[in-house]
Tab-separated table of C-alpha atoms and ligand atoms in Angstrom:
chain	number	residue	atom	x	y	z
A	29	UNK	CA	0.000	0.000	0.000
A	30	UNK	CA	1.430	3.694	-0.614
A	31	UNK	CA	0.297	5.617	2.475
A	32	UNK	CA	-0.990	9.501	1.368
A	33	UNK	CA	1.550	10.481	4.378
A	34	UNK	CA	4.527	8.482	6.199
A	35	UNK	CA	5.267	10.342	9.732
A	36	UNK	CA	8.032	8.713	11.389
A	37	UNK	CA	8.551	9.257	14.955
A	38	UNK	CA	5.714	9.748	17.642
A	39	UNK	CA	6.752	12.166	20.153
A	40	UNK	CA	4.188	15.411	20.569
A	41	UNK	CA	5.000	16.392	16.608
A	42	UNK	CA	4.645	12.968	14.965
A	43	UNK	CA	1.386	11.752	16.451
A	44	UNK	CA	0.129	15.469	16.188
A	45	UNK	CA	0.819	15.280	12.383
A	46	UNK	CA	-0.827	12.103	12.261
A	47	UNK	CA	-4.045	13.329	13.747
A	48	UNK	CA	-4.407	16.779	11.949
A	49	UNK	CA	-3.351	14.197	8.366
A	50	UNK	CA	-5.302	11.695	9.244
A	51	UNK	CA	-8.682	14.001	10.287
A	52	UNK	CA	-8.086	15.737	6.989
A	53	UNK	CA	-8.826	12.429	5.365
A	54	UNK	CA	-5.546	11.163	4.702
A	55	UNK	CA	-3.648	7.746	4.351
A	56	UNK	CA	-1.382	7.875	7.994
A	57	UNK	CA	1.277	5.677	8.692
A	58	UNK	CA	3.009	6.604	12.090
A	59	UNK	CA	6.220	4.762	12.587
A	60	UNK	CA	8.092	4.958	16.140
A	61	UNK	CA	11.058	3.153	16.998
A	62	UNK	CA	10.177	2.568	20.529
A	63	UNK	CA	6.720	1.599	21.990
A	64	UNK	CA	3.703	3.016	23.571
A	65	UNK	CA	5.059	4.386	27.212
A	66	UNK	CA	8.079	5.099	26.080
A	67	UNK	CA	9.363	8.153	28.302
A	68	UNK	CA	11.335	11.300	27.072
A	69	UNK	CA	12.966	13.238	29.356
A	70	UNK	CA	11.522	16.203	29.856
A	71	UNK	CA	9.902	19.226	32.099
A	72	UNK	CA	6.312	18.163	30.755
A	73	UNK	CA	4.917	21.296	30.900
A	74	UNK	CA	2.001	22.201	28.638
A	75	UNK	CA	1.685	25.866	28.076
A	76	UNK	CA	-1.551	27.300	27.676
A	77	UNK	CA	-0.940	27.562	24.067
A	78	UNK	CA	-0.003	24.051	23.529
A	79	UNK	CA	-3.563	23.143	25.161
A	80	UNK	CA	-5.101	25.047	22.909
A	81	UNK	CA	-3.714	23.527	19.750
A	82	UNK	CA	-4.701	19.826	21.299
A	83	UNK	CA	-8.066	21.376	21.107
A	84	UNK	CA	-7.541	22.653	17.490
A	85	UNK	CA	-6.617	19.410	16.564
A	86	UNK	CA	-9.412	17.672	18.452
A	87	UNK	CA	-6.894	15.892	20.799
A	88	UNK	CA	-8.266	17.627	24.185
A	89	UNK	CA	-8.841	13.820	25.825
A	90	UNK	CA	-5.280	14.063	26.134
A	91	UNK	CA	-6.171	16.067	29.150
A	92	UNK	CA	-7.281	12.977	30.789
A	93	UNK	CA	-3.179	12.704	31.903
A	94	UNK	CA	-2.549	16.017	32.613
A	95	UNK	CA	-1.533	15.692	36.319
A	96	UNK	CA	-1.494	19.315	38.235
A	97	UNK	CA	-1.959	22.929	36.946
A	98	UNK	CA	0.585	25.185	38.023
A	99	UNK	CA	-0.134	29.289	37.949
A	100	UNK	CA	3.222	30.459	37.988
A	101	UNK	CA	6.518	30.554	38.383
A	102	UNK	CA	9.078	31.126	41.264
A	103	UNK	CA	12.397	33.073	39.708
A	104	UNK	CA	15.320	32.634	42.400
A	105	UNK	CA	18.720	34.527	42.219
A	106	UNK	CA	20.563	33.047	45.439
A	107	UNK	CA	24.006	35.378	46.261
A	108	UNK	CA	24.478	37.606	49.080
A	109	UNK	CA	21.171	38.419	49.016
A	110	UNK	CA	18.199	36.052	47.530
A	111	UNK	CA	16.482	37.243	45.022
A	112	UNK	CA	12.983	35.827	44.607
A	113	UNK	CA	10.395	36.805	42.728
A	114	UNK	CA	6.781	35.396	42.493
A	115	UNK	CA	4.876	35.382	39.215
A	116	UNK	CA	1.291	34.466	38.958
A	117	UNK	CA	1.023	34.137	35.266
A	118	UNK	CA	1.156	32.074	32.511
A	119	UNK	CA	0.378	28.291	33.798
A	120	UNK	CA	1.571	25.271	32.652
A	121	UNK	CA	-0.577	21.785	32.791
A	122	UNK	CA	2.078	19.498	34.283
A	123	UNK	CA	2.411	16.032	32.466
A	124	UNK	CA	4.202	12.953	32.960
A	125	UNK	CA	5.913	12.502	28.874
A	126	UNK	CA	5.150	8.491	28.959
A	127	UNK	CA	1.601	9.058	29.647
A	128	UNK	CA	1.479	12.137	27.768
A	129	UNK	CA	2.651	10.778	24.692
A	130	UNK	CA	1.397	7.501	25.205
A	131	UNK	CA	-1.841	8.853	24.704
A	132	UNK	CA	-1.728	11.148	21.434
A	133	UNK	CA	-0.249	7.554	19.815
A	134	UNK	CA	-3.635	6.456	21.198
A	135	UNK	CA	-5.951	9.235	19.733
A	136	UNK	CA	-3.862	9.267	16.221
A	137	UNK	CA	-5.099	5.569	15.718
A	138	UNK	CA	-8.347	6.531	17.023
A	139	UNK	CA	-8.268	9.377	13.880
A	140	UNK	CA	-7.531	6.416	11.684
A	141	UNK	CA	-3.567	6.759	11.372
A	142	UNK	CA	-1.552	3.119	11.597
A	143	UNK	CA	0.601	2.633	14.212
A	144	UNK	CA	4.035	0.798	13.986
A	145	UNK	CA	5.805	0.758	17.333
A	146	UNK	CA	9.172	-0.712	17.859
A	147	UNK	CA	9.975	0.085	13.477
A	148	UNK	CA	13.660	2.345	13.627
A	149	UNK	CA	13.257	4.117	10.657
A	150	UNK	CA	17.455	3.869	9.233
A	151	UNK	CA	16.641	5.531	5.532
A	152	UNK	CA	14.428	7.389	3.553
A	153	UNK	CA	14.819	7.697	-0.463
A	154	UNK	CA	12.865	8.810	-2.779
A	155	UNK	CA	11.358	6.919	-5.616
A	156	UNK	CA	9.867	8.543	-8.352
A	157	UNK	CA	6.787	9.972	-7.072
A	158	UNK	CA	6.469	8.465	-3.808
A	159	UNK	CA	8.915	7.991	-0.691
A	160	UNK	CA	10.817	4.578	0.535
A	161	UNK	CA	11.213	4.282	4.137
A	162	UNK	CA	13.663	1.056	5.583
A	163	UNK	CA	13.527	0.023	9.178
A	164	UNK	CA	16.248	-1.791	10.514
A	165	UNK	CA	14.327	-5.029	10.014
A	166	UNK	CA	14.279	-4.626	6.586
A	167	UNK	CA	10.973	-3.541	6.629
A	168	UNK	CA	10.093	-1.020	3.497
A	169	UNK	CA	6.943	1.283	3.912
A	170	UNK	CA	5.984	3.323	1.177
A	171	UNK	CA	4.036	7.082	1.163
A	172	UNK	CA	3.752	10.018	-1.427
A	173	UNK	CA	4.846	12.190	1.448
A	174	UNK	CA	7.190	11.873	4.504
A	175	UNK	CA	7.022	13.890	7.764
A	176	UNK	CA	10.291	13.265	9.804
A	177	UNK	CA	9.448	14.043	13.550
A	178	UNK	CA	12.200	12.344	15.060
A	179	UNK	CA	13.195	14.622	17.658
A	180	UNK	CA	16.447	16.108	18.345
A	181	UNK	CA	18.756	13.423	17.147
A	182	UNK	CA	20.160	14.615	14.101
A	183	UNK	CA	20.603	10.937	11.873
A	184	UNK	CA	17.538	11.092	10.105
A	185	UNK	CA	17.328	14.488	8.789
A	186	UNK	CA	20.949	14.654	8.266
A	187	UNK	CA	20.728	11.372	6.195
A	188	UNK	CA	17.892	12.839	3.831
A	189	UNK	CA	20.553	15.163	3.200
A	190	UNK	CA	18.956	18.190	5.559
A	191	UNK	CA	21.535	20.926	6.520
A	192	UNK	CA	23.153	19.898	9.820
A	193	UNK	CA	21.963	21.651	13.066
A	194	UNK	CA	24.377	24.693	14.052
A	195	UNK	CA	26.012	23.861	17.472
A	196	UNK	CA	24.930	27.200	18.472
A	197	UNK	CA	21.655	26.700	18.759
A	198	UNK	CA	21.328	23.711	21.200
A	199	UNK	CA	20.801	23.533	25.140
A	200	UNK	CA	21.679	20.459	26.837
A	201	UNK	CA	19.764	19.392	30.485
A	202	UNK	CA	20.534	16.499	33.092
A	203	UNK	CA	17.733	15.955	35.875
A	204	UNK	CA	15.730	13.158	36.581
A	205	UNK	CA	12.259	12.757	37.350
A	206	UNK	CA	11.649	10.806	41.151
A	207	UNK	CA	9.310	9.831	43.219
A	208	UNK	CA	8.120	12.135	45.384
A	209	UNK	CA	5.664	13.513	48.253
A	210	UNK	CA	4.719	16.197	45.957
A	211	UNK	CA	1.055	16.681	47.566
A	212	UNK	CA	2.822	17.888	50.737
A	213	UNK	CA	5.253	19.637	49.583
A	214	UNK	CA	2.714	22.209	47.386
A	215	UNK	CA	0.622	22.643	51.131
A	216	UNK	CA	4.076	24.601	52.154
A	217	UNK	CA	4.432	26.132	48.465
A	218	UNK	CA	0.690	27.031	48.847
A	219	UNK	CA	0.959	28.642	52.284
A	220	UNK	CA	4.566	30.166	51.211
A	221	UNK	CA	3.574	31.685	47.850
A	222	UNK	CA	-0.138	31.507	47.542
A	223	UNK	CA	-0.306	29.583	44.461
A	224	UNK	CA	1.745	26.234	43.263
A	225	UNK	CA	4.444	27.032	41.243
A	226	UNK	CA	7.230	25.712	39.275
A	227	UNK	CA	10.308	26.747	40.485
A	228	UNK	CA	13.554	28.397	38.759
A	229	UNK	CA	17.263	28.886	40.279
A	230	UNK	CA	19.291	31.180	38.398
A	231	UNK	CA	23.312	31.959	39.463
A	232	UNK	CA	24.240	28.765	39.617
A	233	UNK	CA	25.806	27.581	36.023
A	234	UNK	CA	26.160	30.222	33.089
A	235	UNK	CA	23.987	30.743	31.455
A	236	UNK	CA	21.231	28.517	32.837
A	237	UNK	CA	19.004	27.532	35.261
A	238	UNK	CA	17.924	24.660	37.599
A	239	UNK	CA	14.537	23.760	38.145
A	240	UNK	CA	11.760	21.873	40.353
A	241	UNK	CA	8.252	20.702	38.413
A	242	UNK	CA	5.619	19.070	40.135
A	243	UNK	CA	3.837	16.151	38.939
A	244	UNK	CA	1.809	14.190	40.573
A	245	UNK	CA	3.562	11.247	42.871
A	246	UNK	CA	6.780	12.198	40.997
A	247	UNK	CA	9.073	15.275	41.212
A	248	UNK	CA	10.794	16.545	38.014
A	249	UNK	CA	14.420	18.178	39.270
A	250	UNK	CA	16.838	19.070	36.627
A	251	UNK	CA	19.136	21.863	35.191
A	252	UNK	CA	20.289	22.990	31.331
A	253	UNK	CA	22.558	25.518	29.913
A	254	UNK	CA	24.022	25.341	26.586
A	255	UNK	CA	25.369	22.929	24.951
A	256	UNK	CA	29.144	24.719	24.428
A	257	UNK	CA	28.897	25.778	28.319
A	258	UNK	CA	27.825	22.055	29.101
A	259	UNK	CA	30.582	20.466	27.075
A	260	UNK	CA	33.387	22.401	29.323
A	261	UNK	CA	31.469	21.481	32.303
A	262	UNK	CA	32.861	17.722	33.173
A	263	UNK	CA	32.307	16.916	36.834
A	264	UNK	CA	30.907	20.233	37.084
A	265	UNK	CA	27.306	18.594	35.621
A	266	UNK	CA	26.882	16.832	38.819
A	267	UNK	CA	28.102	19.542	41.103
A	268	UNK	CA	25.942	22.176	39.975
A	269	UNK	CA	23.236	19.562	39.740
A	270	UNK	CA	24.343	19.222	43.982
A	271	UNK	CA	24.738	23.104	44.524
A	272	UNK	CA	20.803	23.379	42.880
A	273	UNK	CA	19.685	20.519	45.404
A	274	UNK	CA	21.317	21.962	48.567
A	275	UNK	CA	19.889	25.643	47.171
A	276	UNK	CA	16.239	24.212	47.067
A	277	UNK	CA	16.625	22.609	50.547
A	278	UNK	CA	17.942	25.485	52.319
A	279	UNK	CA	14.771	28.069	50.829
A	280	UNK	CA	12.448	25.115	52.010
A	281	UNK	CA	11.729	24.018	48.049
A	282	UNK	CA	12.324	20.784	48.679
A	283	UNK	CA	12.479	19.319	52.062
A	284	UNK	CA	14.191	15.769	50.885
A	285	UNK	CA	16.647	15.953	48.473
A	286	UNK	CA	17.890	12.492	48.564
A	287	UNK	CA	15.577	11.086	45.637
A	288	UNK	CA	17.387	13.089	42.604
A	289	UNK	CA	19.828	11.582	41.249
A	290	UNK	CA	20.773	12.290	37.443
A	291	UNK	CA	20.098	9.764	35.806
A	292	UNK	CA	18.887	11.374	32.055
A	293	UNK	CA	20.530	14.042	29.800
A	294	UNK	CA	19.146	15.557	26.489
A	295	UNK	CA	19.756	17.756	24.163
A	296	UNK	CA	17.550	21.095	22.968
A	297	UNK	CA	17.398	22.309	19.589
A	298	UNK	CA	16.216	26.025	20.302
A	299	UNK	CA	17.059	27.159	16.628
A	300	UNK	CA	15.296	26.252	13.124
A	301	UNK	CA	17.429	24.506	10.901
A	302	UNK	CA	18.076	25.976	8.272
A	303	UNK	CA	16.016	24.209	6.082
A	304	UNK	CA	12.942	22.204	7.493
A	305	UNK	CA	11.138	21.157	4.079
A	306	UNK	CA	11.869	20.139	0.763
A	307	UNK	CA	9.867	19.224	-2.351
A	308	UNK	CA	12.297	17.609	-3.961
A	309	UNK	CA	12.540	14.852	-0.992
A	310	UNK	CA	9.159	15.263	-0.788
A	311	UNK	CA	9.952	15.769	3.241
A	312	UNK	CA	8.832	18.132	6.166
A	313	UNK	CA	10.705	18.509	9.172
A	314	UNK	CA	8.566	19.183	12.575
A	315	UNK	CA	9.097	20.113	16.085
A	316	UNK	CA	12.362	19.253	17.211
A	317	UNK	CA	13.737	17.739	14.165
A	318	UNK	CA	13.025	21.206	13.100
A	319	UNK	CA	14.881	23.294	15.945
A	320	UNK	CA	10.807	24.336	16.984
A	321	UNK	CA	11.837	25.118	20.226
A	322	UNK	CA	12.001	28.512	22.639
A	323	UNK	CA	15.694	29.109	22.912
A	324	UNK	CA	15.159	30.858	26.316
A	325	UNK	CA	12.437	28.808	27.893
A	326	UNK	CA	13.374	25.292	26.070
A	327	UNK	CA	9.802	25.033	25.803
A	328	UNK	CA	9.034	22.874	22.755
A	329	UNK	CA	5.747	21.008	23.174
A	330	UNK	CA	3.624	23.709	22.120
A	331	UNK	CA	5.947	24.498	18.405
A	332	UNK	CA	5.929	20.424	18.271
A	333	UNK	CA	1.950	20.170	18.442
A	334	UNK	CA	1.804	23.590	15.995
A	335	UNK	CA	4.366	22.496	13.380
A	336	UNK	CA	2.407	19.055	12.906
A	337	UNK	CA	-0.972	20.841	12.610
A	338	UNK	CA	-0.072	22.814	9.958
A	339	UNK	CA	2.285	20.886	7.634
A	340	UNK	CA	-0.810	18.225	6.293
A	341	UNK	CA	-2.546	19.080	3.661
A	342	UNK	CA	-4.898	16.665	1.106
B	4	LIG	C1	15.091	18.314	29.893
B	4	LIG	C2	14.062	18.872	28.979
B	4	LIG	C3	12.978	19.543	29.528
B	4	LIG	C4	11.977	20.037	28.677
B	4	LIG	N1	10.885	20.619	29.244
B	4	LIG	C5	9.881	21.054	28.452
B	4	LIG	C6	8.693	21.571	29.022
B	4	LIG	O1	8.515	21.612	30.237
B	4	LIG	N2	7.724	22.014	28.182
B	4	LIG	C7	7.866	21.950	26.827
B	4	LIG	O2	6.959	22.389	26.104
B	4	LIG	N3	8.974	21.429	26.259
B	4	LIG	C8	9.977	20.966	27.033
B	4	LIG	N4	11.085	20.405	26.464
B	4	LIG	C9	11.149	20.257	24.999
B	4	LIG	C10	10.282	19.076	24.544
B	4	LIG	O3	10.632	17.924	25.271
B	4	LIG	C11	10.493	18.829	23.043
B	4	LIG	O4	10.412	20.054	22.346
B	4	LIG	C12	9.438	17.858	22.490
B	4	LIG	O5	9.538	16.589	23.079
B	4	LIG	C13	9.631	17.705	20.977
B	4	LIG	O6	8.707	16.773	20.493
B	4	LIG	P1	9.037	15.943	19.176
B	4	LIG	O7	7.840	15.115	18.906
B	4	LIG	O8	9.554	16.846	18.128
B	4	LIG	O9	10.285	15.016	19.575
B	4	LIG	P2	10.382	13.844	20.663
B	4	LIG	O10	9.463	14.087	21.776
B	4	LIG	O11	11.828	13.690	20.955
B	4	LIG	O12	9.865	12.564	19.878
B	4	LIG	C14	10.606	12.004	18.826
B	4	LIG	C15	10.121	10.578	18.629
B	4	LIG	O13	10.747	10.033	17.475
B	4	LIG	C16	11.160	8.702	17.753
B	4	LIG	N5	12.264	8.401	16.836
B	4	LIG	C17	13.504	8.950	16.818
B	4	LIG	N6	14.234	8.430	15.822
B	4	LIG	C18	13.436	7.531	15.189
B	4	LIG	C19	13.631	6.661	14.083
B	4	LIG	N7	14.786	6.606	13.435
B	4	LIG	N8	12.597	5.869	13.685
B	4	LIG	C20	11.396	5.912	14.344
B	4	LIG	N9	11.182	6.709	15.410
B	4	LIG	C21	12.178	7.513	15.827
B	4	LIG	C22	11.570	8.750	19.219
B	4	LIG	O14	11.578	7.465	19.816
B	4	LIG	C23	10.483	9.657	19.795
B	4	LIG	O15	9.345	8.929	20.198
B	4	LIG	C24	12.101	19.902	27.270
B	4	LIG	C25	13.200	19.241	26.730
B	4	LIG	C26	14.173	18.720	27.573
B	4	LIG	C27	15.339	17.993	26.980
């Protein structure tokens, strides 16, 4: 069978490129190279806006995992003095990414789209008028169109022969996500602050910050800078990673530390390449195969969920 569209890779972009394709009366096929539950390391915040594109693309019972609403943020500039500073704005739906994106590979087969799990996509090539995907089985697929949303590893763009991402552009974080007593922690938050926050240490690596995001049973702890400031860092990953810990326990963040440990790393692509599409490869790049990610926030869920509404058309 030649599928109308091929979207390999089923993070946030791929299965929301499947849906919007597949709801526009399209052929889907969504191949993923891991399986449904997979995790991705990540803050799991959903912005406002990202909510509202799930609703554009009639994907709101994704909502059924969002696990806690947070109203704001808490900015912290530890030095002589402490800086903190209190915003009640912009809220973020807090998510664990397993369940997260378990579900939108869910609701894309409930659009129609059909779902290969555990299929590594290791080449693309176009044939005539239609595209040849290989999996490392040996598996061929073919589709008139491709979507590559593979995330922020570079191989399958870069194979297509895609410009290569400039090292400029990407962040790197190390965290982990633990479990937690997060219910009583928020009470003191709550009682502290007046709303439940997500919390942001600056001052502690260049150029970056550390970070505490509540879920719910789990607590998401880790810290990013960029990638050239990360790759001089050596031992210094872990110590900073210690130095935001012992911050967080002494302003009565968190009152056990011992549960974070890193134990995950990934990169950030917070800068388009320079070329996300081409005809002649009858290919479209999306979300972070793209670079569609806030350089300053890292915040690439929303620019994921956007960039695979738009790129299917009949
Ligand atoms: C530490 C950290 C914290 C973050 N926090 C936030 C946050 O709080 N809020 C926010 O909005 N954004 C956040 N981001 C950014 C966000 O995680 C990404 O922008 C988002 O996951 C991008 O979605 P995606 O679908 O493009 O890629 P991914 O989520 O990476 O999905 C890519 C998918 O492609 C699959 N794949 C890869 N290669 C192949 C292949 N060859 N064949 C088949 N399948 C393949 C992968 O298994 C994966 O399922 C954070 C990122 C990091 C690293």
């Amino acid at each position: 069978m030649i599928y109308d569209l091929a979207v390999v890779g089923a993070g946030p972009a791929g299965s929301s490129t499947a849906i919007a394709a597949a709801k526009a009366g399209l052929s889907v096929l969504l191949l993923e190279k891991k399986n449904v539950g997979r995790d991705k390391y990540c803050g799991g915040g959903i912005t406002v806006l990202a909510r509202k594109y799930l609703k554009d693309i009639g994907a709101s019972e994704v909502e059924e995992v969002f696990e806690r609403f947070s109203e704001g943020h808490v900015l912290i500039l530890p030095g002589e003095k402490i800086l903190i500073d209190a915003i009640k704005i912009h809220g973020y739906y807090l998510v664990r990414r397993s369940r997260f994106d378990g579900k939108l590979m869910k609701i894309a087969q409930s659009f129609g789209a059909q779902f290969k799990p555990e299929t590594e996509v290791n080449r693309i090539n176009v044939e005539g008028d239609k595209v040849v995907i290989s999996d490392r089985k040996g598996e061929k697929y073919e589709a008139k169109y491709v979507v590559v949303a593979t995330g922020a590893d570079d191989r399958i763009p870069v194979s297509m022969g895609f410009p290569k991402r400039e090292k400029e552009g990407l962040g790197h974080c190390w965290g982990t996500e633990a479990p937690y007593d997060v219910d009583t922690q928020i009470k003191k938050w709550r009682s502290e602050y007046g709303f439940t926050p997500l919390f942001f240490i600056f001052g502690i690596l260049t150029y970056g910050y550390f970070w505490i995001f509540p879920k719910a049973g789990h607590m998401n702890v880790g810290m990013g800078t960029t990638l050239e400031e990360s790759a001089k860092y050596g031992e210094l990953h872990l110590k900073g990673y210690a130095k935001g810990l012992e911050a967080a326990k002494k302003l009565g963040i968190l009152d056990n530390t011992k549960p974070f440990k890193v134990n995950m790393s990934w990169i950030i692509p917070g800068r388009p390449r320079e070329k996300t599409y081409s005809i002649k490869k009858r290919a479209l790049l999306v979300g972070d195969a793209a670079g569609f990610v806030y350089p300053l926030t890292g915040e690439g869920i929303s620019g994921s969920i956007c960039s695979g509404m738009w790129q299917p058309r009949p």
